[in-house]
Short mmCIF file of C-alpha atoms in Angstrom, two decimals:
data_model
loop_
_atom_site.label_atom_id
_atom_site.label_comp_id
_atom_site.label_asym_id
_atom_site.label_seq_id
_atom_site.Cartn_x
_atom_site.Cartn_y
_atom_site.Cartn_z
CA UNK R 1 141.67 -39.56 -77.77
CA UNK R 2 138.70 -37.56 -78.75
CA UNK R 3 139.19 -35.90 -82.15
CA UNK R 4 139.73 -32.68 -82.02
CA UNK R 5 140.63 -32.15 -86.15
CA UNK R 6 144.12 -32.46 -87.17
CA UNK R 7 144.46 -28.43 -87.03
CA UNK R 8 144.63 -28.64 -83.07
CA UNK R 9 147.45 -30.91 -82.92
CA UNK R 10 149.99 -27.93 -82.54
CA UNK R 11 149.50 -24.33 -81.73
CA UNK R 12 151.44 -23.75 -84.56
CA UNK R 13 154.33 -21.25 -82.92
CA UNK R 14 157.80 -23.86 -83.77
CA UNK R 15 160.96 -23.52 -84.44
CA UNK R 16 160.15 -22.39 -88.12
CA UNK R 17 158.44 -19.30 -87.53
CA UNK R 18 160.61 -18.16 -84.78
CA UNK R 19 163.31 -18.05 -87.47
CA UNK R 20 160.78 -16.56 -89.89
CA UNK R 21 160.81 -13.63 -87.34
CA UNK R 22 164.09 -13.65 -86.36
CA UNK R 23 164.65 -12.67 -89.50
CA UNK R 24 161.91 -10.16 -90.42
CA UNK R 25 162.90 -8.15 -87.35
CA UNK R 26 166.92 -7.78 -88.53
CA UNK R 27 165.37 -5.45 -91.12
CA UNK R 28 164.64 -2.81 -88.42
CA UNK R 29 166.39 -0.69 -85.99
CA UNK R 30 164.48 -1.71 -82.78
CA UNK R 31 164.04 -5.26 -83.74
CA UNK R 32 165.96 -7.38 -81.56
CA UNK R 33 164.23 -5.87 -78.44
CA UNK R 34 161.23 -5.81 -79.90
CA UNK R 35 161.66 -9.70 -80.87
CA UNK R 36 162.49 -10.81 -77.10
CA UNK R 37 159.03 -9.10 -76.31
CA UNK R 38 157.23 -10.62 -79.28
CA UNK R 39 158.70 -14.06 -78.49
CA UNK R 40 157.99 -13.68 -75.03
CA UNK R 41 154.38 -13.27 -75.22
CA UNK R 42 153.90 -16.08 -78.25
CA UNK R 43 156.26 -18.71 -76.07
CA UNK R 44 153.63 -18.04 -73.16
CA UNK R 45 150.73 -17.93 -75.45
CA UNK R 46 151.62 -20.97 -76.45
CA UNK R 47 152.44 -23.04 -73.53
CA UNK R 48 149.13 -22.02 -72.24
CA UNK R 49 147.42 -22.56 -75.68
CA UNK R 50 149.10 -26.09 -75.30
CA UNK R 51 148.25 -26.76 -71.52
CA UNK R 52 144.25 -26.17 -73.02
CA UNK R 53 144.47 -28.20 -75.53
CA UNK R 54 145.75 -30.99 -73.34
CA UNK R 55 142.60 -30.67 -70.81
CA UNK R 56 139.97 -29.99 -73.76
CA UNK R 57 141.11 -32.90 -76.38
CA UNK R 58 142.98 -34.86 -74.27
CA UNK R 59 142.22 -37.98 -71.80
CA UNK R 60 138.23 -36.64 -71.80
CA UNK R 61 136.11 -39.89 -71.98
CA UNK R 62 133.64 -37.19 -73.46
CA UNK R 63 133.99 -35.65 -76.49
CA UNK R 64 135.07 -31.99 -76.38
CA UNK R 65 132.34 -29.40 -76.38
CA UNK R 66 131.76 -27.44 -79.69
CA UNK R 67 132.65 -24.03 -78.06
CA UNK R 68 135.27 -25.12 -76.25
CA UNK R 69 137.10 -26.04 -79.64
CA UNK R 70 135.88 -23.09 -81.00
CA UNK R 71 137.48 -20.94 -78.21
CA UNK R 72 140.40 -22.97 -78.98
CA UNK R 73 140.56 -23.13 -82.87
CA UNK R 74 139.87 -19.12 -82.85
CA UNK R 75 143.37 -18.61 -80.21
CA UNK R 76 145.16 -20.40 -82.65
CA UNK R 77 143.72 -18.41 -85.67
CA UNK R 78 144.29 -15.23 -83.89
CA UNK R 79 148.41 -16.29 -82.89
CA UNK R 80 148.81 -17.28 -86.30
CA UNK R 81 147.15 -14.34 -87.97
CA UNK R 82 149.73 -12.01 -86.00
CA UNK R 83 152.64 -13.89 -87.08
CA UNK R 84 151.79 -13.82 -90.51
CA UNK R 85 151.16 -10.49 -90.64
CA UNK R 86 154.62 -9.60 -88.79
CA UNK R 87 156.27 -11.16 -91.82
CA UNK R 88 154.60 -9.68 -94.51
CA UNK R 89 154.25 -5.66 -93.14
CA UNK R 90 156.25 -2.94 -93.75
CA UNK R 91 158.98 -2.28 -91.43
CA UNK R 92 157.78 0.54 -90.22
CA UNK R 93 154.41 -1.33 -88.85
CA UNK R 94 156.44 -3.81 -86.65
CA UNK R 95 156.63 -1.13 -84.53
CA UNK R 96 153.29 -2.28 -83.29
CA UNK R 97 154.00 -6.01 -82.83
CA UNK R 98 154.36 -5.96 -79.24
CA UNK R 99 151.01 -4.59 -78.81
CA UNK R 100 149.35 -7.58 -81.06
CA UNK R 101 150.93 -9.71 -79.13
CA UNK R 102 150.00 -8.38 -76.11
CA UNK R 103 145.89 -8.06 -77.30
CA UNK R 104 146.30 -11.92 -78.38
CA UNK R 105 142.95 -14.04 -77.08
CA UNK R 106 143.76 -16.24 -73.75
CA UNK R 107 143.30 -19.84 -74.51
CA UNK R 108 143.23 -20.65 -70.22
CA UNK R 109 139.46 -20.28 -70.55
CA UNK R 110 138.45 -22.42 -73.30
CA UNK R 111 138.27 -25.40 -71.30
CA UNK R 112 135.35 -23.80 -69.80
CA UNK R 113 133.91 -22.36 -72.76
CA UNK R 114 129.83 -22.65 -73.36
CA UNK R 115 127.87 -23.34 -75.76
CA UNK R 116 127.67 -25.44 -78.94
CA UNK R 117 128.21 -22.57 -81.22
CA UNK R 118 131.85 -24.16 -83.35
CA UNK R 119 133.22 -22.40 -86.21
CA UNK R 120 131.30 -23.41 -89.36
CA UNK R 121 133.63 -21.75 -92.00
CA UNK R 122 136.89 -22.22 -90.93
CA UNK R 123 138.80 -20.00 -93.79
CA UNK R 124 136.17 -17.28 -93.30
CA UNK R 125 137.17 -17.04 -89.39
CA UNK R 126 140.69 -17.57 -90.38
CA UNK R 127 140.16 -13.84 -92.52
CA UNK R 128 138.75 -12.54 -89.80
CA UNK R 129 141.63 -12.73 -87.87
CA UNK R 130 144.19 -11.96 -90.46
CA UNK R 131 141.46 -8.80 -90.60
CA UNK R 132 142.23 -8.16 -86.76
CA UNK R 133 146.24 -8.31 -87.07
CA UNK R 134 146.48 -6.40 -89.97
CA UNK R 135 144.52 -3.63 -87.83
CA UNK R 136 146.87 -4.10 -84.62
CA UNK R 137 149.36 -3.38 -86.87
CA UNK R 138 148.04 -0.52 -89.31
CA UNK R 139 148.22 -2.86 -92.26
CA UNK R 140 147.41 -0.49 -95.44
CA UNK R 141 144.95 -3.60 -96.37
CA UNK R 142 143.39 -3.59 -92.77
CA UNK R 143 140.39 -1.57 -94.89
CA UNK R 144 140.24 -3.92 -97.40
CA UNK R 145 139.78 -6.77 -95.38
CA UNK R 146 137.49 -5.76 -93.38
CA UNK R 147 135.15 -4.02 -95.97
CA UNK R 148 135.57 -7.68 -97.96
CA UNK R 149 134.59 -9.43 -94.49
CA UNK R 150 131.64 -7.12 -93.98
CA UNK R 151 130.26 -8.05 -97.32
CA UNK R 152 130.43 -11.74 -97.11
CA UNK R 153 128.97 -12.05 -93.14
CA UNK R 154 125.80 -9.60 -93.67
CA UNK R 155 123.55 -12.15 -91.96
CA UNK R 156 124.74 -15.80 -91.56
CA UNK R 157 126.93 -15.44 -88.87
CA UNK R 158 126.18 -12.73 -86.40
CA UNK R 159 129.42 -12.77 -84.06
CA UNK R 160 131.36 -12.81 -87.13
CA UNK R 161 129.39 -9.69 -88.41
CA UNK R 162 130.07 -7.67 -84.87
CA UNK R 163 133.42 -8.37 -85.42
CA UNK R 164 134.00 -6.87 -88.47
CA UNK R 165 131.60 -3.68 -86.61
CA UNK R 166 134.24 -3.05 -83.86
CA UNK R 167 136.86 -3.42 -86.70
CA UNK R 168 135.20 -0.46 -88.83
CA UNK R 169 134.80 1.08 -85.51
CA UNK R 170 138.18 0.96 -85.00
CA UNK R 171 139.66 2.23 -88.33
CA UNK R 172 136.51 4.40 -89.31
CA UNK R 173 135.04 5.99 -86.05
CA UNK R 174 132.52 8.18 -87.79
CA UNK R 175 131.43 5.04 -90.06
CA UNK R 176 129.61 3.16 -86.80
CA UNK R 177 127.48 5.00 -84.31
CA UNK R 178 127.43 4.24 -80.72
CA UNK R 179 124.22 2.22 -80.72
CA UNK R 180 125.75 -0.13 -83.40
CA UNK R 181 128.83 -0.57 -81.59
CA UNK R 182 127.10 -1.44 -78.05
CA UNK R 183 124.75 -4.26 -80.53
CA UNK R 184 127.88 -5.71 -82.11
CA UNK R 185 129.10 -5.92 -78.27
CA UNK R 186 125.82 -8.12 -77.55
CA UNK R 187 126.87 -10.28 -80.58
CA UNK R 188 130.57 -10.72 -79.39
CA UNK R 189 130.10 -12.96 -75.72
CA UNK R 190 130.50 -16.43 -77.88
CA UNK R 191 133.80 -18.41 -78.07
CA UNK R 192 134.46 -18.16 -81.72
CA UNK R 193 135.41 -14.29 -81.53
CA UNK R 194 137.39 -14.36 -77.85
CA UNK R 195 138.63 -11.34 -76.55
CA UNK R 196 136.60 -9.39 -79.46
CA UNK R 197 134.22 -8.38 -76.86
CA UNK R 198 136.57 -6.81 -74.39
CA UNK R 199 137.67 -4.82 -77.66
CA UNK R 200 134.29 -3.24 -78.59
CA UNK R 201 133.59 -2.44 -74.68
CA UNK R 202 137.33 -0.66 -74.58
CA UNK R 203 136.70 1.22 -77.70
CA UNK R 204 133.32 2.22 -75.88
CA UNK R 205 134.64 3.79 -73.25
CA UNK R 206 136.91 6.17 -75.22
CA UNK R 207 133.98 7.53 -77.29
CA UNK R 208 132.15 7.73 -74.45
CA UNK R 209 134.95 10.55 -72.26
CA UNK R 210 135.43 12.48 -76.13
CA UNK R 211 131.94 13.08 -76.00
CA UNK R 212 131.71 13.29 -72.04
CA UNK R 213 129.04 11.11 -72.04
CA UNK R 214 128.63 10.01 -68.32
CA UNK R 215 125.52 7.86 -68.96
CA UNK R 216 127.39 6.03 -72.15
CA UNK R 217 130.09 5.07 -69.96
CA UNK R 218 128.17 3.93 -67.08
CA UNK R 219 126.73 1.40 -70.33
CA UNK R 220 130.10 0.31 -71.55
CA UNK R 221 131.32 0.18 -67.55
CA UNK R 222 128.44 -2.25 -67.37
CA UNK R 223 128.91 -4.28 -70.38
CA UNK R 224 132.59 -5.11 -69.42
CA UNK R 225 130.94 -6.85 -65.94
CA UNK R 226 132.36 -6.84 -62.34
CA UNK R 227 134.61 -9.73 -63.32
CA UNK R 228 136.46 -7.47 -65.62
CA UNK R 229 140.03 -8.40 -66.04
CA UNK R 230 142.25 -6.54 -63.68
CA UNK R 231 143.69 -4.32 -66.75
CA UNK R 232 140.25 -3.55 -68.57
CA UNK R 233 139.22 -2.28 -64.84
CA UNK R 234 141.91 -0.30 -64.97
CA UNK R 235 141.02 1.30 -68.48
CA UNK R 236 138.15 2.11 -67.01
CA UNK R 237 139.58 3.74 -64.01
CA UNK R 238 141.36 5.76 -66.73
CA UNK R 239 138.25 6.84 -68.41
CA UNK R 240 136.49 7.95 -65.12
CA UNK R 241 139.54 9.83 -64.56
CA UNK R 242 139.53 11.56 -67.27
CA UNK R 243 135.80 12.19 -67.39
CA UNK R 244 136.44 13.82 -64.68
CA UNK R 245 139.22 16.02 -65.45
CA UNK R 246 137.14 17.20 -68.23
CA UNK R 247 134.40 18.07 -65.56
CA UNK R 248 136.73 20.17 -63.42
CA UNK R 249 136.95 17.63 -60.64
CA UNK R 250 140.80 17.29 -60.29
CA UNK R 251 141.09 15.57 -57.01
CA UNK R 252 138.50 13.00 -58.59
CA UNK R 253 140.68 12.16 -61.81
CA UNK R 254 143.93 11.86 -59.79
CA UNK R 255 142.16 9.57 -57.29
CA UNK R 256 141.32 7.58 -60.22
CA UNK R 257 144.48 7.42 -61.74
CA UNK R 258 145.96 6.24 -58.55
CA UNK R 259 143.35 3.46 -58.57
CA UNK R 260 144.33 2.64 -62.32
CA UNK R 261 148.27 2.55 -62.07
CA UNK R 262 147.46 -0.15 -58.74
CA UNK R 263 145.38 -2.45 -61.12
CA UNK R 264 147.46 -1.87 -64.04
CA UNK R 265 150.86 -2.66 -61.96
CA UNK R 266 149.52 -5.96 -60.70
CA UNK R 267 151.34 -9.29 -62.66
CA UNK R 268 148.54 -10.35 -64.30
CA UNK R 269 148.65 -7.45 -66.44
CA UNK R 270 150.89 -7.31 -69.11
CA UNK R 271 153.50 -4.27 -69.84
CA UNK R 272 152.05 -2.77 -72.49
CA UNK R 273 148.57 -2.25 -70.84
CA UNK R 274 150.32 -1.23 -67.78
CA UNK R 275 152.68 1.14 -70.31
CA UNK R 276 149.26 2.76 -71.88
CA UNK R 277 147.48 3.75 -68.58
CA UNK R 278 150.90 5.32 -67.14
CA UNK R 279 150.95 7.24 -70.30
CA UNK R 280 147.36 8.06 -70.58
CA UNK R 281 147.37 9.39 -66.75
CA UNK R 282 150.66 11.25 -67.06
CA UNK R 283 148.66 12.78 -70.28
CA UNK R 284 145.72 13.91 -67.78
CA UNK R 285 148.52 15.12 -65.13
CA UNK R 286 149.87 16.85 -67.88
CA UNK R 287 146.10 19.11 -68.53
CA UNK R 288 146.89 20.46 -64.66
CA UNK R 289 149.80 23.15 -63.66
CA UNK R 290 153.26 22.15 -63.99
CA UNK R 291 154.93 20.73 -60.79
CA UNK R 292 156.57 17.13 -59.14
CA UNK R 293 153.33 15.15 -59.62
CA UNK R 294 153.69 15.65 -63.66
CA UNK R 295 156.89 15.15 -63.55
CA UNK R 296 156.70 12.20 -61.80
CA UNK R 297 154.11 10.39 -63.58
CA UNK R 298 156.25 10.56 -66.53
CA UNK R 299 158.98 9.14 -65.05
CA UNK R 300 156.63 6.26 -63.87
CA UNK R 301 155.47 5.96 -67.80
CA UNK R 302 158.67 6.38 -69.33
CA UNK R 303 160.30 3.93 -67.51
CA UNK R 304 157.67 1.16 -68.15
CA UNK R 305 157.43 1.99 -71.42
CA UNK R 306 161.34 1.04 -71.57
CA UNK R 307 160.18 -2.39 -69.92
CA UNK R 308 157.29 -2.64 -72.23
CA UNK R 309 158.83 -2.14 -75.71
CA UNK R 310 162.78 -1.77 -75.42
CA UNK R 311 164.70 1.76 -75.15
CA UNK R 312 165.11 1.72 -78.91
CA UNK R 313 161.72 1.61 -79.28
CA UNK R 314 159.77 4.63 -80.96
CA UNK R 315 156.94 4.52 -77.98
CA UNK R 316 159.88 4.33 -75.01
CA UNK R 317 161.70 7.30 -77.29
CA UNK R 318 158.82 9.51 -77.42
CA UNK R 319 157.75 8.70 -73.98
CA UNK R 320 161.45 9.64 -73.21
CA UNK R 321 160.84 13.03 -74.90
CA UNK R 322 157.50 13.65 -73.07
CA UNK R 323 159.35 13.33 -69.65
CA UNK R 324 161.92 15.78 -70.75
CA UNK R 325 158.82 18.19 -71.71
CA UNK R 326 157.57 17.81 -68.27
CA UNK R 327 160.64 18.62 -66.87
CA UNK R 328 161.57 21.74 -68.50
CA UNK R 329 157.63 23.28 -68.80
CA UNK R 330 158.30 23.19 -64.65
CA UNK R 331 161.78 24.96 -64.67
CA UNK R 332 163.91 22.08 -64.72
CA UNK R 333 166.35 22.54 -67.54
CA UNK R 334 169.28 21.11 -66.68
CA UNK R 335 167.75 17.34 -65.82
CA UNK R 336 164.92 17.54 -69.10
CA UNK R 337 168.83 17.90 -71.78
CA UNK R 338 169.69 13.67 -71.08
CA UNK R 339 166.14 12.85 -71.48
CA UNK R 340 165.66 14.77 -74.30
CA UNK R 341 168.23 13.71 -76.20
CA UNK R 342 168.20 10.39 -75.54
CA UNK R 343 164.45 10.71 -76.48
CA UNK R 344 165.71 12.13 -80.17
CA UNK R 345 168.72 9.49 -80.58
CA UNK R 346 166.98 7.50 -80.76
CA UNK R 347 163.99 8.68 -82.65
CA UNK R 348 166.86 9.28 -85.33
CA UNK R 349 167.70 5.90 -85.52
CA UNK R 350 164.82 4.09 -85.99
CA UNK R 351 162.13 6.46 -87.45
CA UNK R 352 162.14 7.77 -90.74
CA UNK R 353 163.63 11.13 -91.31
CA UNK R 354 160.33 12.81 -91.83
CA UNK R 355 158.54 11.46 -89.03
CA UNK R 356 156.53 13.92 -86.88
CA UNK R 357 157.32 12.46 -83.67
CA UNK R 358 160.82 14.01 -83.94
CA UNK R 359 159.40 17.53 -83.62
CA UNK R 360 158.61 17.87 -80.51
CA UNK R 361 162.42 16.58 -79.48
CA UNK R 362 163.84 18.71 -82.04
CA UNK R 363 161.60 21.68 -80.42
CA UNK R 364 163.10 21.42 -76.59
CA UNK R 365 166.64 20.39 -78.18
CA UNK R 366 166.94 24.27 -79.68
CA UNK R 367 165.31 25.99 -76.27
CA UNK R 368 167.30 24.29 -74.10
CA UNK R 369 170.23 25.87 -75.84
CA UNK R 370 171.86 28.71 -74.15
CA UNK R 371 170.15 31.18 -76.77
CA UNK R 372 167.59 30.82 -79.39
CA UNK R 373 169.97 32.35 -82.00
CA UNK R 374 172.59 30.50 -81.58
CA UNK R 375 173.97 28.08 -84.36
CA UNK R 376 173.19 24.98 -82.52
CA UNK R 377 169.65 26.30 -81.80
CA UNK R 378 168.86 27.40 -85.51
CA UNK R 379 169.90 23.95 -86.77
CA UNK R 380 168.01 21.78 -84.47
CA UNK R 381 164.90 23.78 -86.13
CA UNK R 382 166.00 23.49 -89.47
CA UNK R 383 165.68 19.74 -89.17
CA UNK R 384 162.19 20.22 -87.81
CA UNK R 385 161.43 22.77 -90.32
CA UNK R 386 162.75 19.89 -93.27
CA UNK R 387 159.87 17.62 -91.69
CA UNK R 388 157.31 20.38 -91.84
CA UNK R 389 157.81 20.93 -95.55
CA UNK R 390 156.51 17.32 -96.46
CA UNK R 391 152.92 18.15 -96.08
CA UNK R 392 150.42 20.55 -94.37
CA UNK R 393 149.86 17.84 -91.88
CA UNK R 394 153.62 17.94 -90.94
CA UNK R 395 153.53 21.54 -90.74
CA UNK R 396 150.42 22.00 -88.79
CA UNK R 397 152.34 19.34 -86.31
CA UNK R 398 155.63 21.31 -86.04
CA UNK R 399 153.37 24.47 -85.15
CA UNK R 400 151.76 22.14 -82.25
CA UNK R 401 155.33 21.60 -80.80
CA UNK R 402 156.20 25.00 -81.21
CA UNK R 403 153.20 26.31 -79.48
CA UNK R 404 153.34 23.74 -76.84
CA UNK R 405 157.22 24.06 -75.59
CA UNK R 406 156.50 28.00 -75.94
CA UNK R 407 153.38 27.88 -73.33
CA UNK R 408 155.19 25.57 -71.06
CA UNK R 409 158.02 28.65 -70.90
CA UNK R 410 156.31 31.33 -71.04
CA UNK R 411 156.34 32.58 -67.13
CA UNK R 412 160.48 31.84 -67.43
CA UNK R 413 161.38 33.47 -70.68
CA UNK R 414 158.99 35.70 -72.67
CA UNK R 415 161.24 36.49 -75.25
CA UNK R 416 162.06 32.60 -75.78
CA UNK R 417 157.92 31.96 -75.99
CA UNK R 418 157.53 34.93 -78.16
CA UNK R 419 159.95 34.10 -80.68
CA UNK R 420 158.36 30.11 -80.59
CA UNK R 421 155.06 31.59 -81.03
CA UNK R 422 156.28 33.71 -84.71
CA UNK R 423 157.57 30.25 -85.49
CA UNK R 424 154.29 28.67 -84.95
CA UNK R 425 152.28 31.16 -86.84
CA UNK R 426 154.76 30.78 -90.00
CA UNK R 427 154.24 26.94 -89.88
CA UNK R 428 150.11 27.42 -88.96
CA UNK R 429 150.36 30.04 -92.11
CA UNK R 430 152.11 27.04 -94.40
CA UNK R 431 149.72 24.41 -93.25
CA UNK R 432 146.44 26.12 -94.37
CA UNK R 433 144.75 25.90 -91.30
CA UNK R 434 143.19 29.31 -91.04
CA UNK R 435 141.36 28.10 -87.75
CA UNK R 436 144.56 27.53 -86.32
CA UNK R 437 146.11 30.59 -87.50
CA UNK R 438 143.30 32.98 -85.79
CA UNK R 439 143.99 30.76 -81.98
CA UNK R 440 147.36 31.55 -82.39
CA UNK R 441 146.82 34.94 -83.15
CA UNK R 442 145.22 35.44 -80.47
CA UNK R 443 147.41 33.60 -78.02
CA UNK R 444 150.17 35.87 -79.25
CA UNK R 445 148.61 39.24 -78.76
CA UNK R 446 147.23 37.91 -74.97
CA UNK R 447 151.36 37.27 -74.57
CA UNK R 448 151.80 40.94 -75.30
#
């Protein structure tokens, strides 16, 4: 057979690591769900991993092209890199393993792969993509590795170099500029860094809708190509959507999102892309008036978010919360309670007992209580007003929720809204965010 280097016998995903994880996920609430998904995606990784390996180093009477080990060798580094960093993160960051999984490099197209570009420095790529897990997951030494990577590639090996750009770009927005981002893109075609360009163009877009920048995204629409995977054209159905929503043109951005949930549904795409355009479109539903079509795009998100991560996921639970939001900012009371509570069950169970993402739950749990003075309701605010006393942060967070479930009732219950909106104003007052302390100021006195 044509030598392909001992470190491409075996994709490296056995028996042995499965265990590994089997055991690293008993340590957290969610983690047998969130192990069928993980498993799922590395067993299919892979078997396709293997099936290219087979074509590229197998019966060949050629040898096997430099990129096309390259594209190889870097899948494997990339798989590898995730599982490692699964077993050594914090409990609370395998909350994000699904989603490395899911962004893992496809092997099917290394047999194809151009080029004669290989990997020179094999433990220098193999940081790299311990740099990219430990960013999937929010590593606390995601920073350092890539500010350790960034010193050591400067110049030798450009793709390398980009990589570590869209990294920064990632963690640090403000620390690369658009311009350097769109050059590190350039850099980022080769098969040494796969999928790394499909990153940086991604990242693209969503700088370019913050800063409603039609001509920017028209570049990064470009640089992704017309052969764009069927969920990356989605993403950017998504950010024309929302471009326009920002513009005013409603009918536009909901004709877009209709075009993004049909190439986000199809079964190439996997769940958790399809799971973050239904949430990012409910999200832009949600910037219209209240009514059925919110409503029902968050029952389309919550429920794949459920197929995505698990319903004792944190994502499915808050997703589960948003839906109940929906429901009771358009008058719907009685059907938002289940959701809601569900939503915070689980929240309860598998998020720490200071985490903000309870407050919105704990928010709609005390107005959907007969009465805002009532026992039941005060308590279900003195657990969010225990999470707002960790930190200004927290506090400025728990005014957000208040704010938010008081606007969505305002036109049913004035007095209910009013009384959110003193809440809010305490909490803005605590936080120290005299900005937000003025807005809701004013919002109260319009209310008047």
């Amino acid at each position: 057979q044509p030598a392909c280097g001992d470190d491409l016998v075996h994709s490296g995903w056995d028996d042995v690591r499965q265990d590994e994880l089997r055991a690293r996920f008993a340590e957290v609430a969610f983690g047998e769900t969130t192990l069928v998904r993980v498993r799922e995606r590395l067993d299919r990784w892979s078997q396709r991993w293997d099936v290219a390996r087979s074509e590229i180093c197998g019966t060949s009477t050629t040898a096997p092209s430099a990129a096309a080990m390259a594209c190889l060798q870097a899948s494997k580094l990339a798989a590898t890199a995730v599982v490692a960093a699964c077993l050594d993160s914090e409990p609370a960051q395998l909350e994000h393993a699904v989603e490395a999984t899911a962004g893992l490099p496809d092997p099917t197209s290394c047999a194809t792969a151009t080029g004669e570009v290989g990997i020179d420095d094999l433990a220098l790529h193999r940081r790299l993509w311990e740099a990219v897990a430990a960013t999937a997951l929010g590593s606390a030494n995601a920073g350092a590795l890539v500010t350790a990577l960034r010193q050591q590639t400067a110049a030798q090996d450009p793709p390398m170099a980009a990589a570590t750009t869209v990294l920064l770009a990632t963690a640090q927005p403000d620390a690369v500029d658009d311009d350097a981002l769109l050059r590190a893109h350039a850099q980022l075609a080769g098969p040494s860094v796969p999928g790394l360009a499909e990153r940086a163009a991604l990242l693209g877009l969503e700088r370019a809708v913050s800063h409603r920048d039609a001509a920017r995204l028209d570049q990064w629409i470009a640089a992704l190509g017309p052969s764009a995977p069927r969920g990356a054209s989605a993403r950017i159905e998504v950010a024309r959507a929302d471009l326009a929503q920002r513009d005013g043109k409603m009918e536009e951005a909901s004709s877009r999102c209709r075009a993004a949930g049909e190439l986000a549904t199809d079964d190439s795409v996997d769940l958790v892309v399809t799971s973050q355009v239904a949430d990012a479109c409910a999200r832009l539903t949600s910037r219209g008036p209240a009514g059925p079509p919110v409503v029902s795009s968050w029952e389309f998100a919550a429920a794949i978010a459920e197929r995505a991560f698990g319903s004792d996921h944190p994502i499915a639970a808050r997703t589960r919360c948003d839906l109940g939001f929906a429901l009771v900012a358009s008058g719907r009371r009685d059907p938002a309670r289940p959701h809601v509570a569900l939503g915070f069950d689980v929240l309860r169970r598998v998020t720490p007992a200071n985490d903000p993402r309870r407050l919105l739950a704990l928010v709609l749990l005390a107005e959907l209580e007969p009465h805002m003075q009532t026992d039941a309701a005060r308590r279900w605010l003195s657990f969010a007003e225990s999470i707002a006393a960790t930190d200004a942060a927290h506090a400025n967070a728990y005014a957000q929720a208040l704010m938010e479930v008081g606007r969505a009732i305002a036109d049913e219950d004035v007095s209910r809204a009013q009384v959110l909106g003193e809440l809010a104003l305490g909490q803005a007052k605590r936080s120290g965010d005299q900005a937000f302390v003025e807005a809701i100021q004013r919002e109260l006195v319009r209310a008047e």
